[in-house]
N, CA, C and O atoms as a DFTB+ gen file, in Angstrom:
716 C
 N C O
     1  1      -2.889       3.251       1.095
     2  2      -4.046       2.513       0.684
     3  2      -3.691       1.038       0.696
     4  3      -2.521       0.671       0.811
     5  1      -4.662       0.232       0.583
     6  2      -4.416      -1.195       0.544
     7  2      -4.741      -1.714      -0.836
     8  3      -5.616      -1.185      -1.522
     9  1      -4.040      -2.744      -1.236
    10  2      -4.243      -3.275      -2.565
    11  2      -4.670      -4.719      -2.510
    12  3      -4.445      -5.407      -1.515
    13  1      -5.297      -5.183      -3.595
    14  2      -5.749      -6.558      -3.621
    15  2      -4.706      -7.496      -4.189
    16  3      -4.724      -8.683      -3.863
    17  1      -3.825      -7.033      -5.001
    18  2      -2.662      -7.794      -5.453
    19  2      -1.755      -6.813      -6.155
    20  3      -2.204      -5.750      -6.584
    21  1      -0.481      -7.153      -6.280
    22  2       0.447      -6.239      -6.897
    23  2       1.318      -6.962      -7.891
    24  3       1.550      -8.167      -7.785
    25  1       1.798      -6.200      -8.865
    26  2       2.779      -6.700      -9.804
    27  2       3.813      -5.613      -9.968
    28  3       3.482      -4.431      -9.878
    29  1       5.051      -5.981     -10.206
    30  2       6.090      -4.987     -10.395
    31  2       6.404      -4.879     -11.863
    32  3       6.641      -5.882     -12.536
    33  1       6.405      -3.672     -12.353
    34  2       6.875      -3.394     -13.698
    35  2       7.255      -1.935     -13.742
    36  3       6.694      -1.111     -13.020
    37  1       8.201      -1.622     -14.583
    38  2       8.694      -0.253     -14.652
    39  2       7.828       0.544     -15.605
    40  3       7.133      -0.023     -16.447
    41  1       7.870       1.843     -15.474
    42  2       7.142       2.710     -16.377
    43  2       6.714       3.961     -15.661
    44  3       6.785       4.057     -14.436
    45  1       6.271       4.914     -16.439
    46  2       5.826       6.175     -15.884
    47  2       4.313       6.216     -15.923
    48  3       3.720       5.947     -16.968
    49  1       3.677       6.542     -14.824
    50  2       2.221       6.609     -14.838
    51  2       1.740       7.747     -15.725
    52  3       2.431       8.750     -15.903
    53  1       0.566       7.579     -16.268
    54  2      -0.036       8.617     -17.090
    55  2      -0.413       9.796     -16.204
    56  3      -0.614       9.621     -15.002
    57  1      -0.512      11.005     -16.780
    58  2      -0.911      12.155     -15.981
    59  2      -2.296      11.925     -15.371
    60  3      -3.153      11.274     -15.969
    61  1      -2.491      12.462     -14.193
    62  2      -3.748      12.270     -13.470
    63  2      -4.857      13.097     -14.104
    64  3      -4.618      14.190     -14.617
    65  1      -6.046      12.571     -14.063
    66  2      -7.199      13.277     -14.567
    67  2      -7.602      14.368     -13.580
    68  3      -7.258      14.294     -12.401
    69  1      -8.325      15.374     -14.052
    70  2      -8.747      16.443     -13.155
    71  2     -10.221      16.359     -12.803
    72  3     -10.710      17.182     -12.029
    73  1     -10.949      15.384     -13.351
    74  2     -12.369      15.252     -13.046
    75  2     -12.554      14.853     -11.589
    76  3     -11.970      13.863     -11.148
    77  1     -13.355      15.600     -10.832
    78  2     -13.544      15.256      -9.416
    79  2     -14.415      14.018      -9.258
    80  3     -15.228      13.694     -10.123
    81  1     -14.230      13.345      -8.152
    82  2     -15.134      12.258      -7.793
    83  2     -16.499      12.876      -7.526
    84  3     -16.593      14.065      -7.224
    85  1     -17.540      12.091      -7.633
    86  2     -18.871      12.634      -7.378
    87  2     -18.929      13.142      -5.942
    88  3     -18.371      12.519      -5.039
    89  1     -19.605      14.274      -5.727
    90  2     -19.708      14.786      -4.365
    91  2     -20.607      13.846      -3.558
    92  3     -21.834      13.946      -3.591
    93  1     -19.968      12.944      -2.844
    94  2     -20.710      11.920      -2.121
    95  2     -20.166      11.809      -0.708
    96  3     -19.166      12.430      -0.347
    97  1     -20.853      11.004       0.069
    98  2     -20.389      10.786       1.429
    99  2     -19.072      10.005       1.400
   100  3     -18.773       9.336       0.411
   101  1     -18.286      10.085       2.472
   102  2     -16.969       9.440       2.499
   103  2     -16.999       7.935       2.205
   104  3     -16.093       7.435       1.539
   105  1     -18.003       7.204       2.676
   106  2     -18.063       5.763       2.415
   107  2     -18.246       5.467       0.927
   108  3     -17.653       4.523       0.404
   109  1     -19.053       6.261       0.253
   110  2     -19.249       6.083      -1.180
   111  2     -17.950       6.343      -1.929
   112  3     -17.616       5.614      -2.863
   113  1     -17.216       7.374      -1.528
   114  2     -15.927       7.678      -2.155
   115  2     -14.967       6.513      -1.961
   116  3     -14.321       6.080      -2.915
   117  1     -14.863       5.997      -0.733
   118  2     -13.936       4.890      -0.472
   119  2     -14.320       3.633      -1.234
   120  3     -13.456       2.970      -1.808
   121  1     -15.598       3.299      -1.246
   122  2     -16.020       2.106      -1.996
   123  2     -15.686       2.259      -3.474
   124  3     -15.230       1.308      -4.109
   125  1     -15.909       3.443      -4.022
   126  2     -15.562       3.703      -5.419
   127  2     -14.068       3.567      -5.662
   128  3     -13.647       2.999      -6.670
   129  1     -13.259       4.092      -4.733
   130  2     -11.806       3.989      -4.886
   131  2     -11.363       2.535      -4.837
   132  3     -10.532       2.126      -5.647
   133  1     -11.898       1.735      -3.903
   134  2     -11.494       0.328      -3.811
   135  2     -11.883      -0.439      -5.074
   136  3     -11.140      -1.315      -5.515
   137  1     -13.036      -0.122      -5.659
   138  2     -13.426      -0.754      -6.923
   139  2     -12.473      -0.333      -8.044
   140  3     -12.060      -1.159      -8.858
   141  1     -12.129       0.951      -8.081
   142  2     -11.193       1.446      -9.094
   143  2      -9.807       0.821      -8.900
   144  3      -9.119       0.512      -9.873
   145  1      -9.406       0.637      -7.643
   146  2      -8.118       0.012      -7.348
   147  2      -8.078      -1.415      -7.896
   148  3      -7.064      -1.845      -8.445
   149  1      -9.178      -2.142      -7.745
   150  2      -9.243      -3.503      -8.274
   151  2      -9.119      -3.485      -9.803
   152  3      -8.431      -4.333     -10.372
   153  1      -9.771      -2.536     -10.470
   154  2      -9.655      -2.421     -11.933
   155  2      -8.231      -2.056     -12.330
   156  3      -7.699      -2.592     -13.303
   157  1      -7.609      -1.146     -11.580
   158  2      -6.226      -0.723     -11.823
   159  2      -5.275      -1.914     -11.743
   160  3      -4.429      -2.101     -12.618
   161  1      -5.418      -2.709     -10.700
   162  2      -4.545      -3.873     -10.531
   163  2      -4.835      -4.950     -11.571
   164  3      -3.909      -5.598     -12.059
   165  1      -6.105      -5.150     -11.919
   166  2      -6.461      -6.129     -12.944
   167  2      -5.900      -5.727     -14.305
   168  3      -5.633      -6.584     -15.147
   169  1      -5.722      -4.428     -14.518
   170  2      -5.171      -3.933     -15.776
   171  2      -3.643      -3.958     -15.789
   172  3      -3.030      -3.473     -16.740
   173  1      -3.026      -4.510     -14.759
   174  2      -1.567      -4.628     -14.719
   175  2      -0.916      -3.843     -13.611
   176  3       0.257      -4.065     -13.312
   177  1      -1.642      -2.926     -12.989
   178  2      -1.101      -2.184     -11.856
   179  2       0.009      -1.219     -12.229
   180  3       0.096      -0.775     -13.374
   181  1       0.860      -0.893     -11.260
   182  2       1.901       0.118     -11.442
   183  2       2.795      -0.171     -12.642
   184  3       3.291      -1.282     -12.825
   185  1       2.981       0.862     -13.446
   186  2       3.859       0.744     -14.608
   187  2       3.173       0.194     -15.843
   188  3       3.679       0.361     -16.953
   189  1       2.025      -0.461     -15.674
   190  2       1.312      -1.033     -16.821
   191  2      -0.040      -0.352     -17.022
   192  3      -0.427      -0.062     -18.154
   193  1      -0.747      -0.100     -15.949
   194  2      -2.068       0.529     -16.032
   195  2      -1.942       2.022     -15.752
   196  3      -1.007       2.464     -15.084
   197  1      -2.874       2.772     -16.260
   198  2      -2.885       4.209     -16.036
   199  2      -3.379       4.517     -14.621
   200  3      -4.391       3.978     -14.174
   201  1      -2.659       5.379     -13.936
   202  2      -3.082       5.815     -12.602
   203  2      -4.374       6.632     -12.687
   204  3      -5.012       6.886     -11.665
   205  1      -4.763       7.043     -13.894
   206  2      -6.016       7.778     -14.068
   207  2      -7.211       7.011     -13.508
   208  3      -8.198       7.614     -13.086
   209  1      -7.122       5.682     -13.505
   210  2      -8.210       4.877     -12.953
   211  2      -8.462       5.202     -11.484
   212  3      -9.583       5.055     -10.996
   213  1      -7.427       5.642     -10.782
   214  2      -7.526       5.956      -9.354
   215  2      -7.524       7.450      -9.053
   216  3      -8.106       7.888      -8.061
   217  1      -6.881       8.220      -9.895
   218  2      -6.605       9.630      -9.592
   219  2      -7.844      10.431      -9.232
   220  3      -7.774      11.306      -8.369
   221  1      -8.969      10.160      -9.864
   222  2     -10.165      10.967      -9.600
   223  2     -10.691      10.811      -8.176
   224  3     -11.514      11.611      -7.731
   225  1     -10.225       9.792      -7.459
   226  2     -10.662       9.575      -6.086
   227  2      -9.766      10.272      -5.066
   228  3     -10.093      10.314      -3.880
   229  1      -8.648      10.813      -5.515
   230  2      -7.696      11.453      -4.610
   231  2      -7.632      12.950      -4.860
   232  3      -7.607      13.403      -6.005
   233  1      -7.607      13.717      -3.762
   234  2      -7.402      15.159      -3.874
   235  2      -6.043      15.414      -4.519
   236  3      -5.129      14.600      -4.386
   237  1      -5.910      16.521      -5.205
   238  2      -4.632      16.835      -5.862
   239  2      -3.497      16.952      -4.851
   240  3      -2.342      16.670      -5.169
   241  1      -3.834      17.372      -3.622
   242  2      -2.818      17.530      -2.584
   243  2      -2.860      16.391      -1.562
   244  3      -2.488      16.588      -0.405
   245  1      -3.311      15.199      -1.978
   246  2      -3.418      14.040      -1.088
   247  2      -2.082      13.757      -0.404
   248  3      -1.015      13.968      -0.979
   249  1      -2.165      13.281       0.820
   250  2      -0.974      12.886       1.576
   251  2      -1.228      11.493       2.146
   252  3      -2.266      11.240       2.758
   253  1      -0.274      10.604       1.938
   254  2      -0.317       9.250       2.496
   255  2       0.874       9.103       3.423
   256  3       2.018       9.285       3.006
   257  1       0.610       8.772       4.679
   258  2       1.662       8.584       5.678
   259  2       1.852       7.089       5.914
   260  3       0.931       6.415       6.375
   261  1       3.035       6.566       5.605
   262  2       3.367       5.167       5.894
   263  2       4.474       5.162       6.937
   264  3       5.333       6.044       6.938
   265  1       4.456       4.175       7.821
   266  2       5.500       4.077       8.850
   267  2       6.868       4.021       8.191
   268  3       7.075       3.267       7.240
   269  1       7.799       4.818       8.695
   270  2       9.142       4.891       8.104
   271  2       9.868       3.551       8.085
   272  3      10.734       3.337       7.237
   273  1       9.536       2.649       8.998
   274  2      10.234       1.370       9.082
   275  2       9.809       0.380       7.996
   276  3      10.424      -0.677       7.857
   277  1       8.776       0.702       7.232
   278  2       8.324      -0.197       6.170
   279  2       9.157       0.001       4.904
   280  3       9.717       1.078       4.701
   281  1       9.248      -1.019       4.053
   282  2      10.021      -0.888       2.810
   283  2       9.471       0.212       1.898
   284  3      10.203       0.727       1.052
   285  1       8.225       0.570       2.050
   286  2       7.578       1.625       1.264
   287  2       7.186       2.772       2.193
   288  3       6.217       3.490       1.945
   289  1       7.961       2.929       3.268
   290  2       7.661       3.926       4.286
   291  2       7.928       5.343       3.824
   292  3       8.610       5.581       2.827
   293  1       7.381       6.261       4.565
   294  2       7.570       7.678       4.290
   295  2       6.237       8.356       4.047
   296  3       5.175       7.760       4.226
   297  1       6.311       9.601       3.639
   298  2       5.128      10.387       3.346
   299  2       5.073      10.614       1.845
   300  3       6.025      11.114       1.245
   301  1       3.959      10.243       1.251
   302  2       3.760      10.303      -0.194
   303  2       2.781      11.441      -0.481
   304  3       1.702      11.499       0.108
   305  1       3.159      12.342      -1.385
   306  2       2.375      13.552      -1.660
   307  2       1.859      13.575      -3.097
   308  3       2.538      13.149      -4.031
   309  1       0.646      14.082      -3.242
   310  2       0.020      14.348      -4.538
   311  2      -0.177      13.063      -5.353
   312  3       0.164      11.968      -4.906
   313  1      -0.722      13.223      -6.532
   314  2      -0.989      12.066      -7.400
   315  2       0.287      11.359      -7.816
   316  3       0.321      10.130      -7.860
   317  1       1.336      12.110      -8.122
   318  2       2.582      11.438      -8.530
   319  2       3.168      10.633      -7.373
   320  3       3.759       9.576      -7.596
   321  1       3.014      11.112      -6.153
   322  2       3.469      10.354      -4.990
   323  2       2.658       9.081      -4.790
   324  3       3.209       8.036      -4.443
   325  1       1.344       9.169      -5.012
   326  2       0.505       7.980      -4.889
   327  2       0.889       6.940      -5.943
   328  3       0.948       5.747      -5.642
   329  1       1.147       7.378      -7.160
   330  2       1.559       6.443      -8.216
   331  2       2.886       5.780      -7.840
   332  3       3.060       4.580      -8.055
   333  1       3.823       6.555      -7.279
   334  2       5.113       5.982      -6.843
   335  2       4.914       5.032      -5.655
   336  3       5.601       4.016      -5.552
   337  1       3.979       5.361      -4.765
   338  2       3.678       4.470      -3.645
   339  2       3.181       3.115      -4.155
   340  3       3.658       2.074      -3.702
   341  1       2.239       3.118      -5.083
   342  2       1.738       1.859      -5.621
   343  2       2.868       1.051      -6.263
   344  3       2.893      -0.174      -6.146
   345  1       3.790       1.719      -6.931
   346  2       4.941       1.021      -7.510
   347  2       5.825       0.440      -6.402
   348  3       6.266      -0.705      -6.505
   349  1       6.084       1.207      -5.355
   350  2       6.899       0.724      -4.235
   351  2       6.238      -0.487      -3.566
   352  3       6.921      -1.442      -3.198
   353  1       4.926      -0.447      -3.410
   354  2       4.209      -1.601      -2.851
   355  2       4.379      -2.830      -3.733
   356  3       4.591      -3.936      -3.236
   357  1       4.286      -2.628      -5.046
   358  2       4.384      -3.773      -5.955
   359  2       5.794      -4.345      -5.984
   360  3       5.976      -5.523      -6.292
   361  1       6.782      -3.535      -5.670
   362  2       8.154      -4.039      -5.589
   363  2       8.379      -4.819      -4.294
   364  3       9.206      -5.730      -4.253
   365  1       7.648      -4.466      -3.241
   366  2       7.789      -5.149      -1.955
   367  2       6.956      -6.429      -1.888
   368  3       7.394      -7.421      -1.306
   369  1       5.773      -6.413      -2.474
   370  2       4.837      -7.529      -2.326
   371  2       4.525      -8.188      -3.656
   372  3       4.173      -7.517      -4.625
   373  1       4.655      -9.493      -3.696
   374  2       4.223     -10.269      -4.856
   375  2       2.698     -10.386      -4.855
   376  3       2.067     -10.327      -5.910
   377  1       2.117     -10.549      -3.678
   378  2       0.667     -10.599      -3.478
   379  2       0.349      -9.762      -2.247
   380  3       1.130      -9.712      -1.297
   381  1      -0.788      -9.117      -2.275
   382  2      -1.255      -8.323      -1.138
   383  2      -2.774      -8.349      -1.191
   384  3      -3.407      -7.464      -1.768
   385  1      -3.341      -9.369      -0.583
   386  2      -4.767      -9.621      -0.703
   387  2      -5.525      -9.151       0.534
   388  3      -5.128      -9.427       1.666
   389  1      -6.613      -8.443       0.296
   390  2      -7.506      -8.032       1.371
   391  2      -8.472      -9.185       1.611
   392  3      -9.281      -9.518       0.745
   393  1      -8.384      -9.791       2.789
   394  2      -9.245     -10.923       3.122
   395  2     -10.577     -10.472       3.693
   396  3     -11.609     -11.110       3.485
   397  1     -10.536      -9.374       4.406
   398  2     -11.727      -8.868       5.075
   399  2     -11.531      -7.372       5.258
   400  3     -10.446      -6.917       5.624
   401  1     -12.572      -6.622       5.005
   402  2     -12.471      -5.179       5.185
   403  2     -13.767      -4.676       5.805
   404  3     -14.862      -4.965       5.322
   405  1     -13.616      -3.910       6.896
   406  2     -14.775      -3.361       7.593
   407  2     -14.608      -1.863       7.773
   408  3     -13.541      -1.382       8.154
   409  1     -15.669      -1.143       7.495
   410  2     -15.703       0.292       7.747
   411  2     -16.233       0.455       9.163
   412  3     -17.414       0.223       9.421
   413  1     -15.356       0.854      10.081
   414  2     -15.711       0.872      11.500
   415  2     -16.478       2.106      11.924
   416  3     -17.230       2.068      12.897
   417  1     -16.297       3.181      11.215
   418  2     -17.021       4.373      11.614
   419  2     -16.678       5.565      10.756
   420  3     -15.638       5.605      10.097
   421  1     -17.559       6.524      10.775
   422  2     -17.367       7.787      10.062
   423  2     -17.594       8.895      11.071
   424  3     -18.631       8.934      11.734
   425  1     -16.645       9.781      11.190
   426  2     -16.754      10.956      12.048
   427  2     -16.490      12.156      11.164
   428  3     -15.335      12.474      10.880
   429  1     -17.547      12.831      10.721
   430  2     -17.387      13.939       9.793
   431  2     -16.845      13.430       8.466
   432  3     -17.496      12.649       7.773
   433  1     -15.650      13.881       8.124
   434  2     -15.027      13.483       6.866
   435  2     -13.993      12.376       7.042
   436  3     -13.308      12.021       6.082
   437  1     -13.866      11.824       8.248
   438  2     -12.870      10.795       8.518
   439  2     -13.540       9.437       8.665
   440  3     -14.525       9.281       9.386
   441  1     -12.974       8.455       7.956
   442  2     -13.473       7.079       8.004
   443  2     -12.381       6.210       8.617
   444  3     -11.199       6.382       8.317
   445  1     -12.779       5.280       9.475
   446  2     -11.849       4.304      10.032
   447  2     -12.153       2.966       9.361
   448  3     -13.286       2.484       9.383
   449  1     -11.101       2.372       8.757
   450  2     -11.251       1.119       8.014
   451  2     -10.317       0.086       8.621
   452  3      -9.133       0.352       8.826
   453  1     -10.857      -1.097       8.909
   454  2     -10.053      -2.225       9.401
   455  2      -9.974      -3.252       8.284
   456  3     -10.999      -3.686       7.760
   457  1      -8.760      -3.639       7.921
   458  2      -8.546      -4.643       6.883
   459  2      -7.680      -5.762       7.429
   460  3      -6.753      -5.530       8.205
   461  1      -7.991      -6.962       7.019
   462  2      -7.142      -8.119       7.313
   463  2      -6.491      -8.500       5.994
   464  3      -7.172      -8.685       4.984
   465  1      -5.162      -8.617       6.009
   466  2      -4.362      -8.790       4.801
   467  2      -3.597     -10.105       4.852
   468  3      -3.126     -10.526       5.909
   469  1      -3.482     -10.740       3.702
   470  2      -2.535     -11.848       3.529
   471  2      -1.629     -11.421       2.376
   472  3      -2.098     -11.090       1.287
   473  1      -0.320     -11.435       2.639
   474  2       0.630     -10.935       1.646
   475  2       1.821     -11.874       1.521
   476  3       2.177     -12.585       2.461
   477  1       2.433     -11.859       0.329
   478  2       3.663     -12.629       0.098
   479  2       4.735     -11.637      -0.354
   480  3       4.571     -10.926      -1.346
   481  1       5.842     -11.609       0.405
   482  2       6.940     -10.689       0.109
   483  2       7.686     -11.147      -1.144
   484  3       7.986     -12.330      -1.307
   485  1       7.972     -10.211      -2.004
   486  2       8.668     -10.514      -3.253
   487  2      10.113     -10.967      -2.996
   488  3      10.583     -11.904      -3.642
   489  1      10.811     -10.329      -2.079
   490  2      12.232     -10.611      -1.845
   491  2      12.474     -11.960      -1.191
   492  3      13.466     -12.623      -1.494
   493  1      11.588     -12.375      -0.304
   494  2      11.845     -13.578       0.483
   495  2      10.849     -14.706       0.237
   496  3      11.118     -15.855       0.587
   497  1       9.717     -14.393      -0.355
   498  2       8.675     -15.389      -0.542
   499  2       7.873     -15.676       0.723
   500  3       6.960     -16.502       0.705
   501  1       8.208     -15.000       1.819
   502  2       7.487     -15.213       3.079
   503  2       6.068     -14.692       2.980
   504  3       5.813     -13.656       2.366
   505  1       5.147     -15.424       3.594
   506  2       3.753     -15.000       3.648
   507  2       3.418     -14.557       5.058
   508  3       3.845     -15.164       6.040
   509  1       2.653     -13.498       5.136
   510  2       2.202     -12.954       6.414
   511  2       0.701     -12.714       6.336
   512  3       0.143     -12.498       5.260
   513  1       0.065     -12.756       7.490
   514  2      -1.313     -12.317       7.607
   515  2      -1.325     -11.303       8.744
   516  3      -0.828     -11.585       9.835
   517  1      -1.892     -10.117       8.494
   518  2      -1.840      -9.063       9.496
   519  2      -2.990      -8.076       9.307
   520  3      -3.552      -7.965       8.218
   521  1      -3.334      -7.356      10.388
   522  2      -4.366      -6.322      10.294
   523  2      -3.753      -4.967       9.975
   524  3      -2.599      -4.687      10.301
   525  1      -4.548      -4.149       9.337
   526  2      -4.215      -2.735       9.117
   527  2      -5.464      -1.935       9.482
   528  3      -6.570      -2.281       9.067
   529  1      -5.289      -0.879      10.249
   530  2      -6.361       0.066      10.510
   531  2      -5.937       1.372       9.854
   532  3      -4.807       1.828      10.032
   533  1      -6.841       1.967       9.101
   534  2      -6.532       3.225       8.426
   535  2      -7.530       4.296       8.842
   536  3      -8.724       4.033       8.987
   537  1      -7.020       5.504       9.029
   538  2      -7.919       6.647       9.108
   539  2      -7.766       7.349       7.768
   540  3      -6.658       7.650       7.324
   541  1      -8.897       7.600       7.143
   542  2      -8.898       8.191       5.802
   543  2      -9.791       9.418       5.836
   544  3     -10.974       9.333       6.166
   545  1      -9.209      10.562       5.492
   546  2      -9.961      11.820       5.458
   547  2     -10.415      12.080       4.028
   548  3      -9.617      12.039       3.092
   549  1     -11.711      12.347       3.874
   550  2     -12.294      12.664       2.576
   551  2     -12.733      14.120       2.614
   552  3     -13.463      14.544       3.510
   553  1     -12.273      14.873       1.624
   554  2     -12.599      16.305       1.557
   555  2     -13.137      16.620       0.163
   556  3     -12.479      16.314      -0.831
   557  1     -14.296      17.211       0.075
   558  2     -14.905      17.584      -1.206
   559  2     -15.002      16.396      -2.167
   560  3     -14.759      16.542      -3.365
   561  1     -15.355      15.229      -1.643
   562  2     -15.567      14.063      -2.484
   563  2     -14.308      13.357      -2.935
   564  3     -14.356      12.513      -3.830
   565  1     -13.167      13.695      -2.322
   566  2     -11.898      13.052      -2.678
   567  2     -11.115      12.694      -1.421
   568  3     -11.254      13.343      -0.385
   569  1     -10.296      11.661      -1.524
   570  2      -9.453      11.247      -0.406
   571  2      -8.316      12.252      -0.278
   572  3      -7.569      12.483      -1.228
   573  1      -8.191      12.849       0.912
   574  2      -7.211      13.902       1.142
   575  2      -6.023      13.444       1.988
   576  3      -4.906      13.928       1.802
   577  1      -6.259      12.510       2.920
   578  2      -5.185      12.083       3.816
   579  2      -5.443      10.646       4.253
   580  3      -6.566      10.285       4.607
   581  1      -4.386       9.828       4.225
   582  2      -4.485       8.430       4.629
   583  2      -3.385       8.151       5.636
   584  3      -2.220       8.479       5.413
   585  1      -3.775       7.539       6.756
   586  2      -2.839       7.139       7.799
   587  2      -3.094       5.677       8.162
   588  3      -3.999       5.383       8.943
   589  1      -2.298       4.751       7.596
   590  2      -2.446       3.343       7.972
   591  2      -1.629       3.014       9.217
   592  3      -0.540       3.549       9.425
   593  1      -2.181       2.121      10.042
   594  2      -1.518       1.661      11.252
   595  2      -1.408       0.145      11.181
   596  3      -2.421      -0.554      11.146
   597  1      -0.185      -0.359      11.161
   598  2       0.088      -1.791      11.062
   599  2       0.327      -2.344      12.463
   600  3       0.851      -1.644      13.329
   601  1      -0.050      -3.579      12.681
   602  2       0.131      -4.222      13.977
   603  2       1.603      -4.408      14.288
   604  3       2.035      -4.127      15.406
   605  1       2.397      -4.883      13.307
   606  2       3.795      -5.216      13.572
   607  2       4.654      -4.832      12.361
   608  3       4.887      -5.651      11.472
   609  1       5.115      -3.599      12.338
   610  2       5.920      -3.148      11.205
   611  2       7.257      -3.877      11.116
   612  3       7.794      -4.042      10.020
   613  1       7.803      -4.316      12.250
   614  2       9.080      -5.044      12.228
   615  2       8.931      -6.373      11.490
   616  3       9.816      -6.746      10.719
   617  1       7.838      -7.088      11.710
   618  2       7.613      -8.367      11.009
   619  2       7.460      -8.139       9.505
   620  3       7.941      -8.939       8.703
   621  1       6.801      -7.063       9.130
   622  2       6.622      -6.752       7.709
   623  2       7.962      -6.404       7.083
   624  3       8.296      -6.905       6.009
   625  1       8.734      -5.548       7.748
   626  2      10.052      -5.168       7.223
   627  2      10.960      -6.386       7.101
   628  3      11.688      -6.520       6.117
   629  1      10.923      -7.267       8.085
   630  2      11.752      -8.477       8.042
   631  2      11.336      -9.389       6.889
   632  3      12.187      -9.929       6.183
   633  1      10.039      -9.556       6.703
   634  2       9.553     -10.421       5.625
   635  2       9.944      -9.880       4.254
   636  3      10.168     -10.650       3.320
   637  1      10.024      -8.562       4.134
   638  2      10.324      -7.942       2.843
   639  2      11.813      -7.712       2.607
   640  3      12.210      -7.302       1.516
   641  1      12.640      -7.972       3.622
   642  2      14.074      -7.693       3.512
   643  2      14.745      -8.681       2.565
   644  3      14.422      -9.869       2.546
   645  1      15.667      -8.172       1.795
   646  2      16.463      -9.044       0.934
   647  2      17.223     -10.013       1.817
   648  3      17.768      -9.611       2.845
   649  1      17.270     -11.293       1.435
   650  2      18.056     -12.246       2.231
   651  2      19.526     -11.830       2.245
   652  3      20.053     -11.334       1.249
   653  1      20.173     -12.040       3.379
   654  2      21.597     -11.716       3.500
   655  2      22.398     -12.661       2.611
   656  3      22.072     -13.844       2.512
   657  1      23.446     -12.149       1.961
   658  2      24.261     -13.046       1.138
   659  2      24.947     -14.084       2.022
   660  3      25.310     -13.804       3.165
   661  1      25.117     -15.281       1.476
   662  2      25.789     -16.350       2.229
   663  2      27.240     -15.957       2.475
   664  3      27.919     -15.455       1.579
   665  1      27.699     -16.187       3.678
   666  2      29.086     -15.867       4.016
   667  2      29.972     -16.982       3.514
   668  3      29.633     -18.160       3.623
   669  1      31.093     -16.606       2.972
   670  2      32.054     -17.620       2.521
   671  2      32.760     -18.197       3.727
   672  3      33.067     -17.478       4.678
   673  1      33.012     -19.466       3.693
   674  2      33.668     -20.148       4.812
   675  2      35.107     -20.485       4.429
   676  3      35.419     -20.747       3.267
   677  1      35.954     -20.471       5.424
   678  2      37.362     -20.848       5.228
   679  2      37.516     -22.359       5.241
   680  3      36.536     -23.088       5.086
   681  1      38.711     -22.821       5.422
   682  2      38.987     -24.265       5.439
   683  2      38.126     -24.977       6.448
   684  3      38.029     -24.550       7.598
   685  1      37.502     -26.054       6.034
   686  2      36.706     -26.874       6.947
   687  2      35.414     -26.204       7.399
   688  3      34.746     -26.710       8.300
   689  1      35.050     -25.083       6.797
   690  2      33.807     -24.430       7.168
   691  2      33.810     -23.885       8.569
   692  3      32.760     -23.830       9.210
   693  1      34.994     -23.467       9.080
   694  2      35.105     -23.058      10.486
   695  2      34.925     -21.573      10.691
   696  3      34.970     -21.119      11.834
   697  1      34.728     -20.811       9.672
   698  2      34.553     -19.378       9.876
   699  2      34.916     -18.624       8.617
   700  3      35.233     -19.227       7.592
   701  1      34.872     -17.294       8.694
   702  2      35.176     -16.474       7.531
   703  2      36.627     -16.677       7.097
   704  3      37.513     -16.946       7.907
   705  1      36.831     -16.539       5.792
   706  2      38.200     -16.659       5.277
   707  2      39.024     -15.511       5.805
   708  3      38.536     -14.390       5.956
   709  1      40.235     -15.794       6.074
   710  2      41.137     -14.720       6.498
   711  2      41.892     -14.272       5.269
   712  3      42.209     -15.077       4.393
   713  1      42.164     -13.053       5.210
   714  2      42.829     -12.663       3.996
   715  2      43.492     -11.432       4.127
   716  3      44.111     -10.960       3.174
């Protein structure tokens, strides 16, 4: 999923609620989730706010696929996986703002969403602007599967990478110390 801003803090998310989202069309479900996501982040986000604000929009067996090369890459399962994903995002990004979001189409239960993002990496302070296209499957009024596609995962990974420690120099700054 995409977030409007992130903060990092430790903590365990509250147990997910079992109340289903209203049985609505996929666009209504997504709009509701994005509004809930904004409330979740405004309340402090991962580790501070209850994931219950979002849980009702996700199927219990939800799967989120992120490119393995990203700092928060991998496949995230169920509500506890989604809560951990939001925490991983907040550790990678100091800011993650959606500048523009368009719902490109709905085919049955699948929605295609194009977002333009401006983000600042927590580790390096680098700012990037990039597009994300997501296919999001909605089943029985809940988000069941999310597949985001980033334009340049290498640039994102580089921006989020911890800076390399400075190498110590030998006499006269001519190279590594011998020892």
